[in-house]
Coordinates of C-alpha atoms in Angstrom, one line a residue:
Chain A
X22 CA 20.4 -22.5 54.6
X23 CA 21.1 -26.1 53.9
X24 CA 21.5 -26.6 57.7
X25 CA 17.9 -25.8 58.2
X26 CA 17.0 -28.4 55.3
X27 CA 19.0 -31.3 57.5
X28 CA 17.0 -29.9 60.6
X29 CA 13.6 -30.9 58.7
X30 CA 14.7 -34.4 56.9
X31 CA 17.1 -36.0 59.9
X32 CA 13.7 -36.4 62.4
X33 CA 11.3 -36.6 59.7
X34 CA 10.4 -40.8 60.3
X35 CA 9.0 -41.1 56.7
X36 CA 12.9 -40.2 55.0
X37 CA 14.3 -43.0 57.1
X38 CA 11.4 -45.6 56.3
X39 CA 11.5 -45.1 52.7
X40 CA 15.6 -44.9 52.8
X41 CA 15.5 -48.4 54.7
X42 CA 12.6 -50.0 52.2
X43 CA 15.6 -48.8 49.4
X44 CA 18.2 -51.1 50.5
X45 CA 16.4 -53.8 52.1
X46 CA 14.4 -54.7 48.6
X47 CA 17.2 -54.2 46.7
X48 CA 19.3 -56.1 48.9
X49 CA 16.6 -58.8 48.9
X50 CA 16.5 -58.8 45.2
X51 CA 20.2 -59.3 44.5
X52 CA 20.5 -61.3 47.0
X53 CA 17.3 -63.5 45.9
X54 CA 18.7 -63.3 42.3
X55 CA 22.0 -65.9 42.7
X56 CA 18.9 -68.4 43.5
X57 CA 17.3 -68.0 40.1
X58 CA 17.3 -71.1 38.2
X59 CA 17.6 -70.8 34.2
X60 CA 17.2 -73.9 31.7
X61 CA 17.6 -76.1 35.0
X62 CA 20.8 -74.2 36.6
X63 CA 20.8 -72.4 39.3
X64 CA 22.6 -68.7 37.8
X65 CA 24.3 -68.7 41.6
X66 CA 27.5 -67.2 41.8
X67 CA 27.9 -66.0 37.9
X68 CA 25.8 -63.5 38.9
X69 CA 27.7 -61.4 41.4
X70 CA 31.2 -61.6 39.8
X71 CA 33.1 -58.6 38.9
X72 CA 33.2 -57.2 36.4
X73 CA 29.6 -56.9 35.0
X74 CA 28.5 -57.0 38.2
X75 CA 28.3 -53.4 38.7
X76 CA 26.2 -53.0 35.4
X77 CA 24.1 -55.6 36.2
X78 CA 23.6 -53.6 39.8
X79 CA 23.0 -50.8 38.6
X80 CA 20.4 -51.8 36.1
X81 CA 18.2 -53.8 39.0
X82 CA 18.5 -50.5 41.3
X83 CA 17.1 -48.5 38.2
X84 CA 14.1 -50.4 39.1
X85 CA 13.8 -48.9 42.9
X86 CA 14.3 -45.2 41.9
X87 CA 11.0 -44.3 41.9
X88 CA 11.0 -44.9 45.5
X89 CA 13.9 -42.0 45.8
X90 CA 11.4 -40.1 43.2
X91 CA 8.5 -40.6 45.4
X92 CA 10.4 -39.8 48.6
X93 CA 11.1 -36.1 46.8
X94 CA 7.9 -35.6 45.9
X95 CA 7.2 -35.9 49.7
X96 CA 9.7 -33.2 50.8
X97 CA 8.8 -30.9 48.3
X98 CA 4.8 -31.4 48.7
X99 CA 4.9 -31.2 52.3
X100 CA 6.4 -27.8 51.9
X101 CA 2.9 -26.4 50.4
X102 CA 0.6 -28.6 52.2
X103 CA 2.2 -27.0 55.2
X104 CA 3.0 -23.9 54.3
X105 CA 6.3 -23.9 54.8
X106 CA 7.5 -22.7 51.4
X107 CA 5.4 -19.6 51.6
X108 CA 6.7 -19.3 55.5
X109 CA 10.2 -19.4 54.6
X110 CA 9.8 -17.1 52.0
X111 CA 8.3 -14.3 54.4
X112 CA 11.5 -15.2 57.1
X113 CA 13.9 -14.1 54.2
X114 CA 14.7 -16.8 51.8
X115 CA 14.2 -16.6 47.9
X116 CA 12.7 -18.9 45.9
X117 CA 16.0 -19.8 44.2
X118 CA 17.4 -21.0 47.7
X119 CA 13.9 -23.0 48.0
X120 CA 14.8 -25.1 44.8
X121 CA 18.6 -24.9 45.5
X122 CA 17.8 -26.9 49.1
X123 CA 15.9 -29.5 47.0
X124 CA 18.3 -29.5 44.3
X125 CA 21.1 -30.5 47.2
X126 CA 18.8 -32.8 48.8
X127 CA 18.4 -34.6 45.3
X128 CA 22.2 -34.8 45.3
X129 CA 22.0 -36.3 48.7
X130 CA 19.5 -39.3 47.4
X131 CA 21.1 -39.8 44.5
X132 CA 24.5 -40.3 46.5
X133 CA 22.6 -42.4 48.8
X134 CA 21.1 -44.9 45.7
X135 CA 24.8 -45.0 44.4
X136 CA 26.8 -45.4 47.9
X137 CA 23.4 -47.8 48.4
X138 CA 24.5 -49.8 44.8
X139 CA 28.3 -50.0 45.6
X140 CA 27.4 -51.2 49.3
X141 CA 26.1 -54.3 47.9
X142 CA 28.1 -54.7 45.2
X143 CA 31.4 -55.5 47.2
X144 CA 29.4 -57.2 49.7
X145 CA 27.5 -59.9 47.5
X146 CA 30.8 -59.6 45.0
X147 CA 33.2 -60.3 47.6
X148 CA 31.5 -62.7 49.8
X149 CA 29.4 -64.9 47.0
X150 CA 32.5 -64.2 43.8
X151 CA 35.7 -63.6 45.6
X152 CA 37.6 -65.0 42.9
X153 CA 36.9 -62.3 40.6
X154 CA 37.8 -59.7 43.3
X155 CA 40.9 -58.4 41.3
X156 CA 38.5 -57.1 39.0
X157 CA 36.3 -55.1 41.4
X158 CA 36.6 -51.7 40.8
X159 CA 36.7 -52.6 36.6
X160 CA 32.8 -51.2 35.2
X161 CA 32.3 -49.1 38.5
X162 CA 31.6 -46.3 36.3
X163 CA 27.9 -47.9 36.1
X164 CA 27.6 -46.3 39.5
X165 CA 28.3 -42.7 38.1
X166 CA 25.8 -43.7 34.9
X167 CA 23.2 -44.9 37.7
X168 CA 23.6 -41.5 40.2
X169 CA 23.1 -39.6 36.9
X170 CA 19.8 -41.2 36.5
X171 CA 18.6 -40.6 39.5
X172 CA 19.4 -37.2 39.8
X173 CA 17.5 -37.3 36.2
X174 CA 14.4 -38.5 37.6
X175 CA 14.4 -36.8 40.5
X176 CA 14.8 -33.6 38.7
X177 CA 11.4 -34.8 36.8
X178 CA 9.5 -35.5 40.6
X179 CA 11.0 -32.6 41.8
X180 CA 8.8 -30.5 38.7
X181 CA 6.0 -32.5 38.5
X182 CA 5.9 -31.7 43.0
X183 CA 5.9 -28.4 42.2
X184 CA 3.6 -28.1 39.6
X185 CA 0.5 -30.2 41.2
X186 CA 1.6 -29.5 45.0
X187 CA 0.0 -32.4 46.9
X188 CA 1.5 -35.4 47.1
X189 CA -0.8 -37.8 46.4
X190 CA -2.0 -36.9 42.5
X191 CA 2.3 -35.8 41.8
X192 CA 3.2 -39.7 43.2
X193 CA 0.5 -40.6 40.9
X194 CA 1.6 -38.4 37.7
X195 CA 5.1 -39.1 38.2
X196 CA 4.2 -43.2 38.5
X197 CA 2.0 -42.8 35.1
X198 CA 4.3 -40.7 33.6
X199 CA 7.7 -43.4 33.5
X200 CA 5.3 -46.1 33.4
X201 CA 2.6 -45.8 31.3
X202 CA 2.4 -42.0 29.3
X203 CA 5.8 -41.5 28.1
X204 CA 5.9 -45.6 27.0
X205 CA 2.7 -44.4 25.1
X206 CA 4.1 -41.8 23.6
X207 CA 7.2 -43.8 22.4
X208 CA 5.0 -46.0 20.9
X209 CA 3.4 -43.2 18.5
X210 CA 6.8 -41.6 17.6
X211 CA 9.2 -43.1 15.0
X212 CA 12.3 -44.8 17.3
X213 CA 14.9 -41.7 16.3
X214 CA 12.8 -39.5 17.9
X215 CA 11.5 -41.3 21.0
X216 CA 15.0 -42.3 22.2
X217 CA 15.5 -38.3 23.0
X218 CA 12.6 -39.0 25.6
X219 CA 13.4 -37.9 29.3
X220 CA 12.8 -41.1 30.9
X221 CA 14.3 -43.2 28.0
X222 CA 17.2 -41.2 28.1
X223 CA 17.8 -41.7 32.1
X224 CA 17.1 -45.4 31.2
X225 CA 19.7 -45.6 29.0
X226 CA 21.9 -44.8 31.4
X227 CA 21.8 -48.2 33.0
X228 CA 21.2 -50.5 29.7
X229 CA 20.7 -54.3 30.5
X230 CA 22.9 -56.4 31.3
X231 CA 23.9 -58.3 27.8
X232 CA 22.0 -55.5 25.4
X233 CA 25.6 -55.7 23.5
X234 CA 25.0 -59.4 23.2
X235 CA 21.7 -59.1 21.6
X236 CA 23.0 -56.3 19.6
X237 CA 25.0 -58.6 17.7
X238 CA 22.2 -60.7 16.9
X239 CA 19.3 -58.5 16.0
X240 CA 21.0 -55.7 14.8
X241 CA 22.3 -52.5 17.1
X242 CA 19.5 -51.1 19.1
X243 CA 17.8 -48.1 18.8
X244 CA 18.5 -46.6 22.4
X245 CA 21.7 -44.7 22.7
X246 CA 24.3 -45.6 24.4
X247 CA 25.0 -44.6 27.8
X248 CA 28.2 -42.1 26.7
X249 CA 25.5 -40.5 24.6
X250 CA 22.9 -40.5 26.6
X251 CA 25.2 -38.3 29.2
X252 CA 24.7 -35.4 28.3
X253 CA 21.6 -34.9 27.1
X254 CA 20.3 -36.9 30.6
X255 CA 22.3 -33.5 32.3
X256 CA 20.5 -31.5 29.9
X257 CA 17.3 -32.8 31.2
X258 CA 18.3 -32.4 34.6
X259 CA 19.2 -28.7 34.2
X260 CA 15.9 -28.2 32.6
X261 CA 13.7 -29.5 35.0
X262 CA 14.8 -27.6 37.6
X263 CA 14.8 -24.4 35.5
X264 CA 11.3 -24.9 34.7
X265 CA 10.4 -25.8 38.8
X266 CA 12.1 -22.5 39.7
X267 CA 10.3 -20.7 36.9
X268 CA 6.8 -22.4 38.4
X269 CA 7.5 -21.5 41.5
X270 CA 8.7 -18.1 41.1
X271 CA 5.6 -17.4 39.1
X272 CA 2.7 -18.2 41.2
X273 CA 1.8 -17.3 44.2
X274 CA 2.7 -19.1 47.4
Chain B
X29 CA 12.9 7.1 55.1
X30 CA 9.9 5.1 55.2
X31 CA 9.7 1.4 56.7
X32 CA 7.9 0.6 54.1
X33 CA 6.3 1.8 50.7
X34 CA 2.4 0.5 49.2
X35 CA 2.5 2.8 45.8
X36 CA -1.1 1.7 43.5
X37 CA -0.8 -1.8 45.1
X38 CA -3.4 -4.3 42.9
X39 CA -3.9 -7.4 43.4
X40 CA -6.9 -9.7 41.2
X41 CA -8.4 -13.2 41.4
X42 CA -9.4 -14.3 37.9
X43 CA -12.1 -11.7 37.7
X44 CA -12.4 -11.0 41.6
X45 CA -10.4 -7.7 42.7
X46 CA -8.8 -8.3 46.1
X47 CA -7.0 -4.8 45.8
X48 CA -7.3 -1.2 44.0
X49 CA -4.7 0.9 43.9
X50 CA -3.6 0.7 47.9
X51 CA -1.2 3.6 48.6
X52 CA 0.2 3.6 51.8
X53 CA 3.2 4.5 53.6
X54 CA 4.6 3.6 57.0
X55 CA 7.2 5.5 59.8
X56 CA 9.7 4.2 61.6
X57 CA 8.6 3.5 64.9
X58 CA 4.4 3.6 63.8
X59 CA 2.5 0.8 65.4
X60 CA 0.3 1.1 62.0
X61 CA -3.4 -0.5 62.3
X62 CA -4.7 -2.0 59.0
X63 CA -7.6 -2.4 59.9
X64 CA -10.7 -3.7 57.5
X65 CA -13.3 -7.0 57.5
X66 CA -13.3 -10.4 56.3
X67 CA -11.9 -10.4 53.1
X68 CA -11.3 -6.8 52.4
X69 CA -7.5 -7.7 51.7
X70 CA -5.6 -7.2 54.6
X71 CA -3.8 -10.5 54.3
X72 CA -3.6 -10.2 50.4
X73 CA -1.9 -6.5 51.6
X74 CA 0.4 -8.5 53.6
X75 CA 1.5 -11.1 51.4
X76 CA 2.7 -8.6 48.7
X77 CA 4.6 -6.9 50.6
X78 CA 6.1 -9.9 52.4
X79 CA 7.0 -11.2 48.6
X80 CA 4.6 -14.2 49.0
X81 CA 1.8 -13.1 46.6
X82 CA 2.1 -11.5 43.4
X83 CA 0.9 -8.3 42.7
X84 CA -1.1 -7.5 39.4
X85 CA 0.4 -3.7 39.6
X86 CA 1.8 -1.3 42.0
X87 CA 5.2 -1.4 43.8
X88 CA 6.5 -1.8 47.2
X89 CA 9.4 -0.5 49.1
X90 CA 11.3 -1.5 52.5
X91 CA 13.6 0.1 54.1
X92 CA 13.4 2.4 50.6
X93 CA 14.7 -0.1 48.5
X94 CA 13.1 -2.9 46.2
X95 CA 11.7 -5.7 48.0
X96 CA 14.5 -8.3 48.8
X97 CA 15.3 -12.0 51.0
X98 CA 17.6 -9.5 52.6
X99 CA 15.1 -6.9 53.8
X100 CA 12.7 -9.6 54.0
X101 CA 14.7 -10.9 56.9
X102 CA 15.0 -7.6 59.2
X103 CA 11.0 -8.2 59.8
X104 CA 9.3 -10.8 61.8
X105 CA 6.1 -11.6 60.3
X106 CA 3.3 -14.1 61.0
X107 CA 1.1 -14.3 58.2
X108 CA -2.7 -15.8 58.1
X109 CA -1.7 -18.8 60.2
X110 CA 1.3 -20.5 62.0
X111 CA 3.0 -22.1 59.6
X112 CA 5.3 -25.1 61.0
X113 CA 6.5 -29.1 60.7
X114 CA 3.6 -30.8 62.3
X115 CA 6.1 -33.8 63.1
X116 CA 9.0 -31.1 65.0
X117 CA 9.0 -29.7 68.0
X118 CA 8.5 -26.2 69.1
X119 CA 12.2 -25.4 69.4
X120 CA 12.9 -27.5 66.3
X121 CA 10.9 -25.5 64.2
X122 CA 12.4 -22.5 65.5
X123 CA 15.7 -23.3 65.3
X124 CA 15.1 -24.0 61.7
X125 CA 13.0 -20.7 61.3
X126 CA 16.0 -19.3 63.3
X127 CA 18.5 -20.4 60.1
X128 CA 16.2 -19.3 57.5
X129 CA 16.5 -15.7 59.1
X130 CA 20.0 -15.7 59.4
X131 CA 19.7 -15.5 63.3
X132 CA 21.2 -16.5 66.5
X133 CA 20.2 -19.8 67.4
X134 CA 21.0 -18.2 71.1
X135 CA 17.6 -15.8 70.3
X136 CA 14.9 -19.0 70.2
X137 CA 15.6 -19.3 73.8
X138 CA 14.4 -15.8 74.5
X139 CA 11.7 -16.0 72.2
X140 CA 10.3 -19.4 73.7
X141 CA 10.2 -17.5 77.2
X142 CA 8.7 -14.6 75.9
X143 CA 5.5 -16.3 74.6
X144 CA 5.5 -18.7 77.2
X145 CA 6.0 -21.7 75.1
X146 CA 9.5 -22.8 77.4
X147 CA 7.9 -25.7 79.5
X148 CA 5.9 -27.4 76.0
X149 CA 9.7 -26.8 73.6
X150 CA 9.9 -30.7 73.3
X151 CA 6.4 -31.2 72.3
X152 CA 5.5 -31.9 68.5
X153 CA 4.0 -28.7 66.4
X154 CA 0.8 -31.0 65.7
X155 CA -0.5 -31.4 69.1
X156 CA 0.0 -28.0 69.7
X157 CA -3.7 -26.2 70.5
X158 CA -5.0 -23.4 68.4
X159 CA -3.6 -20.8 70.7
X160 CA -0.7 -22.6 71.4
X161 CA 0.4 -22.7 67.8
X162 CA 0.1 -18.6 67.4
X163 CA 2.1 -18.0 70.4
X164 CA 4.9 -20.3 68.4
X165 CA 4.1 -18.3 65.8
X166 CA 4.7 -15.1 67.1
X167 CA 7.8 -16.5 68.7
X168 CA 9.1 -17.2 65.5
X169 CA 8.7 -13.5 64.9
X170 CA 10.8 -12.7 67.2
X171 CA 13.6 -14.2 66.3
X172 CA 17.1 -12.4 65.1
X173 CA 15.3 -9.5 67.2
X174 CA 13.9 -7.7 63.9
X175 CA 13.6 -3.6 63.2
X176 CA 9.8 -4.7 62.1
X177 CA 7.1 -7.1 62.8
X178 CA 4.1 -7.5 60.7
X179 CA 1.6 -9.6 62.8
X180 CA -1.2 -10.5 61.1
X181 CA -4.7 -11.3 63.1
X182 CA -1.8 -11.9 66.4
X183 CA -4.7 -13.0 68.8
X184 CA -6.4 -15.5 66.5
X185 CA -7.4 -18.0 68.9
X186 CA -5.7 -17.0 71.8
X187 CA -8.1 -16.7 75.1
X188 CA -8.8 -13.5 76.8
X189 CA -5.5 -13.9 79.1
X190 CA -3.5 -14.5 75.8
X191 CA -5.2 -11.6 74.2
X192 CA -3.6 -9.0 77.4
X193 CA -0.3 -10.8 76.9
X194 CA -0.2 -10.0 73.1
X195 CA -1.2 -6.3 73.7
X196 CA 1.2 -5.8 76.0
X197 CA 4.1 -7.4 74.0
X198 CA 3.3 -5.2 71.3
X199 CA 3.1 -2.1 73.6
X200 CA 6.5 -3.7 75.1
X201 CA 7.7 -3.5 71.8
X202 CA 6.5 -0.6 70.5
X203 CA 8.2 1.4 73.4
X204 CA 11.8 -0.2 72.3
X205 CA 11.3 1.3 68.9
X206 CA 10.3 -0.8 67.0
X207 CA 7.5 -0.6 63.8
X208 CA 5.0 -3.0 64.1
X209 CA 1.9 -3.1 61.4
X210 CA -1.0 -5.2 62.2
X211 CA -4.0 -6.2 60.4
X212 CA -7.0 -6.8 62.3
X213 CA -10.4 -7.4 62.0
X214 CA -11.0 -6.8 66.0
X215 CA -11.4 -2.8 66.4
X216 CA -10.7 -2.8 69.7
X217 CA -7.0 -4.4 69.4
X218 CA -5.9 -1.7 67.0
X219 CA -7.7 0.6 69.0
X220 CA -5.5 -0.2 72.2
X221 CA -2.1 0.1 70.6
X222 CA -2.1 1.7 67.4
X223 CA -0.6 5.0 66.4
X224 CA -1.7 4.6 62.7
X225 CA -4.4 3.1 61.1
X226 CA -5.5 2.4 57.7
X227 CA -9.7 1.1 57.2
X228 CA -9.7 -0.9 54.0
X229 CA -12.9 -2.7 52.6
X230 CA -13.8 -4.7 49.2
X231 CA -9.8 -3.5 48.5
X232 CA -10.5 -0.2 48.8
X233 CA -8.5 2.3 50.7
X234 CA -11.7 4.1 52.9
X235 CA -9.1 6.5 55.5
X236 CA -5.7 6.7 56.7
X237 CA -3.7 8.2 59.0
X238 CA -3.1 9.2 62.6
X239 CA -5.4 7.3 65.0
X240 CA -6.6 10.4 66.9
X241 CA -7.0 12.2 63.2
X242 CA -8.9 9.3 62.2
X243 CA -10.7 9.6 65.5
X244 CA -10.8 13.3 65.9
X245 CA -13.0 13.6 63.0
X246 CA -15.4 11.4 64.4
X247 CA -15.9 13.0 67.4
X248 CA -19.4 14.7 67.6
X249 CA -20.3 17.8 70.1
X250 CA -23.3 17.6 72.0
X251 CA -25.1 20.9 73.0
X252 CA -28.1 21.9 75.0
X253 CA -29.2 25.8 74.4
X254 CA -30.7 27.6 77.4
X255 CA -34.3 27.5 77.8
X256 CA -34.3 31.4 76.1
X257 CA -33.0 29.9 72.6
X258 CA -35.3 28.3 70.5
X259 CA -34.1 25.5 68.5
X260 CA -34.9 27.4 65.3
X261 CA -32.5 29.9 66.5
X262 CA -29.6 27.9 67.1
X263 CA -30.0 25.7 64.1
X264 CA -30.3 29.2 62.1
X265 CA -27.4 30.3 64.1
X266 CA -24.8 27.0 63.4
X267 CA -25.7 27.4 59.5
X268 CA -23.8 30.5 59.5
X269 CA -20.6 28.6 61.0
X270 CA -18.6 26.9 57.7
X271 CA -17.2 24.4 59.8
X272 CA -19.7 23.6 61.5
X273 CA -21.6 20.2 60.0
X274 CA -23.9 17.6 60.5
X275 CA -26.1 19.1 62.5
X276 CA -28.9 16.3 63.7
X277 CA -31.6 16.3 66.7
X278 CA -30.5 14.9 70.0
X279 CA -32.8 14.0 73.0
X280 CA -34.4 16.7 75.2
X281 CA -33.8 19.5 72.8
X282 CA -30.1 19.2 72.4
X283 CA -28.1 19.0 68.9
X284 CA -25.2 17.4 67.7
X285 CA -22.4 18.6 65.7
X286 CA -19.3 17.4 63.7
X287 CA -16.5 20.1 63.5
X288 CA -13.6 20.5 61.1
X289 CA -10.4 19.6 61.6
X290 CA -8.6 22.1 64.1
X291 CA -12.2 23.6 65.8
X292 CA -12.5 22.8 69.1
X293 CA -16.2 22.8 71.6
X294 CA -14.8 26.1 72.9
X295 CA -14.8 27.7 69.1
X296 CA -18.2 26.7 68.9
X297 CA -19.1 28.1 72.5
X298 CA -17.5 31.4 71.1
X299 CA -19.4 31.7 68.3
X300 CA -22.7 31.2 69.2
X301 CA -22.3 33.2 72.5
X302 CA -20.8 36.2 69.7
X303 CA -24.3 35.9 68.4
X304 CA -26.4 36.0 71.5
X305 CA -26.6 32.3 72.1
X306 CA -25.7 30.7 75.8
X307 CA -25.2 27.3 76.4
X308 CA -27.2 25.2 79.0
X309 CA -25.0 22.3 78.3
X310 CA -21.8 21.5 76.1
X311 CA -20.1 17.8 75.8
X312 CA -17.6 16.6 73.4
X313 CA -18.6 13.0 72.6
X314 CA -16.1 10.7 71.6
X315 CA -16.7 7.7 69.0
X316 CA -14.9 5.1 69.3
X317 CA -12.8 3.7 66.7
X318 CA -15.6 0.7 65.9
X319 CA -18.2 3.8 65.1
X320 CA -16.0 5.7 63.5
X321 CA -15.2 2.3 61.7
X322 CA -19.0 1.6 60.4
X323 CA -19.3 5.1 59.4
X324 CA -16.1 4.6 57.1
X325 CA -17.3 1.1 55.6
X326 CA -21.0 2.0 55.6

């Protein structure tokens, strides 16, 4: 079955754009980022060396996910506004190998952001820090943390596709949702409750760079720490799709 | 065994009832008519039994067993409209259709020719025409070569030549065995090649059966008494036959009658000659299945 999933993304021109607007603004970003100047220095080459590089890396490409998000909610709309879903269905497939195809294809994208993160990572580490190159494979488990979060929040697109079915209003739900309602709703809740949050919990996943550093000062910080955050992020993960297969298996196609 | 099982099949819109209580059954190697207008749940029928809709009650049965993806995929259906990638080519989208079904890829080939489609295989789904897009469609169905198809409104937007060709593949298919059930709102399609038929309006089912039982009922016999009868007479005379019904005045003195199931023109010649009666003139009329049709949904 997964064959026939490749046979509708590989000529699909919209994957590849979106794929390609990935890596070229987070290329662009890192890359733009060594040119920064703080308190009159340029930050140059201190910011690509190993090790915090990779945390650092993975923080910044927390920033392009929703692109990944956005390119799901694509694939999976596309599937009703076409009818495809329901089409597939009547060939002989079930609705659990529907949401399994998008489940792999959410592995694929979120392979893609990390191979995507450790691409640039050796390239701006070893070309713009090669001294620190002994140290380059120290922190990569930021990479693991950051695939983690994707597949998080793809898990959320792929529920909120499936619940609204056209592409523009889920973009626009799943945009308002990490953006605006969820930050909303943090504000109203006391902080031990709102760091159990879905999107705060995939955040906290990638922390920022130097959070333990102003830990120290202003006391630790509310969010938990990545370790933690692991498992209840997989927890997420497993729920959002349970609920997308319950959604779809429930309505009519 | 039955191909497939419709036992109280219901079906609701919020408070609109597509479907009451359908119970229908159909046999291996039926071409089986559903036949019904605009919105009288032929499609809703469909997409129960094809596991796309949900039904509100009832139960259906393939191949005897609960509905499955593995039954689903030993029948070809096309369902409402052609369903494809706009951006992928004809032969794209069937290869893909072709690995949803578990089928030979070998079998798209075949398909393509069959429905004509082999010279426009490169071209992209979306600039497809109307009737380009169902022949695709019923290609798709072809696919994996499956024990069933379920073609739903086939010659939507096909042309008169495309309309033949249709026909004839499901005649052509038909006479290899296989069960074919196809909903229709055009009475001379089912007409042409159905064994079976069921008439369904507002979700009610109105008759089903055997095409020439549906038919045979609705054929009428015409006759003419000689100039010696008078038309009190005979009309006294066809009262006293139980199964004889719906007597009504016909042109130049002539009658017409409906008979029951299993009398025949020459039961009725019989029987009125047995009481003195001749004939001047005796016709079986047939109706054809878009009369018979009004008088079922009037």
């Amino acid at each position: 079955m997964f064959r026939a999933e490749l046979r509708k993304i590989l000529p699909y021109r919209t994957v590849w754009i979106i794929l390609a607007l990935f890596i070229v603004l987070l290329a662009l970003f890192v890359s733009a980022g060594g040119n920064v100047v703080l308190n009159g220095q340029q930050v140059g080459a201190t910011l690509y060396t190993f090790p915090g590089l990779w945390q650092k890396l993975a923080y910044v490409a927390s920033y392009f996910n929703l692109l990944l998000g956005i390119l799901l909610v694509i694939l999976i709309t596309d599937e009703f506004q076409f009818r495809t879903f329901r089409q597939q269905v009547i060939d002989g497939a079930s609705v659990a190998e529907l949401l399994q195809n998008k489940l792999l294809v959410s592995g694929l994208l979120a392979a893609f952001g990390m191979l995507t993160v450790l691409g640039l990572g050796f390239y701006f580490g070893l070309t713009r820090a090669a001294d620190t190159a002994n140290q380059a494979t120290v922190g990569i488990t930021a990479v693991a943390l950051y695939g983690v979060q994707v597949l998080g929040l793809l898990s959320l697109a792929a529920l909120l596709a499936v619940l609204v079915r056209r592409s523009g209003p889920s973009i626009l739900l799943f945009l308002l949702y990490a953006w605006v309602v969820e930050p909303l709703l943090r504000f109203s809740l006391p902080d031990e409750l709102d760091r159990y949050l879905p999107a705060k919990i995939f955040n906290s996943l990638t922390p920022m760079p130097g959070q333990e550093v102003l830990d120290t000062m202003t006391g630790p910080s509310v969010a938990l720490l990545p370790t933690q955050a692991l498992p209840l992020a997989l927890v997420y993960t497993a729920v959002f799709w349970g609920l997308s297969y319950f959604v779809l298996r429930s309505r009519d196609l | 065994m039955a191909i497939l099982e419709l036992n109280n099949l219901s079906k609701a819109y919020g408070s609109t009832t597509a479907l009451r209580n359908l119970t229908l059954s159909v046999e291996p190697g039926s071409v089986y008519g559903l036949l019904g207008p605009n919105g009288s749940g032929k499609t809703t029928t469909l997409g129960i039994a094809l596991g796309v809709l949900r039904a509100s009650g009832g139960s259906v049965r393939w191949f005897g067993q609960a509905p499955s993806a593995s039954n689903r995929r030993r029948v070809g259906a096309l369902l409402e409209t052609p369903n494809f990638f706009p951006y992928l080519s004809a032969r794209q989208n069937l290869l893909l259709a072709a690995d949803v079904k578990h089928a030979d890829p070998s079998t798209v080939d075949r398909a393509l020719d069959v429905t004509g489609l082999g010279t426009r295989q490169h071209d992209a789904f979306k600039g497809f025409s109307l009737g380009m897009k169902q022949r695709l469609a019923l290609a798709s169905t072809l696919l994996g070569n499956p024990e069933v198809l379920v073609l739903d409104e086939p010659t939507n937007g096909l042309d008169p030549q495309g309309i033949a060709e249709v026909r004839g593949l499901v005649t052509r298919l038909a006479a290899d065995g296989k069960t074919i059930i196809i909903a229709s709102h055009l009475l001379d399609e089912i007409e042409k090649v159905c064994t079976h038929v069921a008439v369904l309006q507002r979700g009610d089912l109105r008759a089903a059966g055997p095409v020439h039982n549906i038919l045979a009922t609705a054929d009428r016999v015409v006759l003419r008494p000689a100039s010696d009868t008078s038309a009190t007479t005979l009309q006294q005379a066809l009262a006293t036959l139980p199964w004889v019904s719906d007597v009504r005045p016909e042109t130049a003195g002539s009658f017409s009658v409906a008979l029951s199931a299993g009398q025949g023109s020459a039961d009725l010649n019989r029987a009125l000659f047995a009481q003195g009666i001749a004939l001047a003139g005796l016709e079986v009329r047939h109706r054809s299945l878009e009369a018979q049709f009004l008088e079922l949904t009037k």
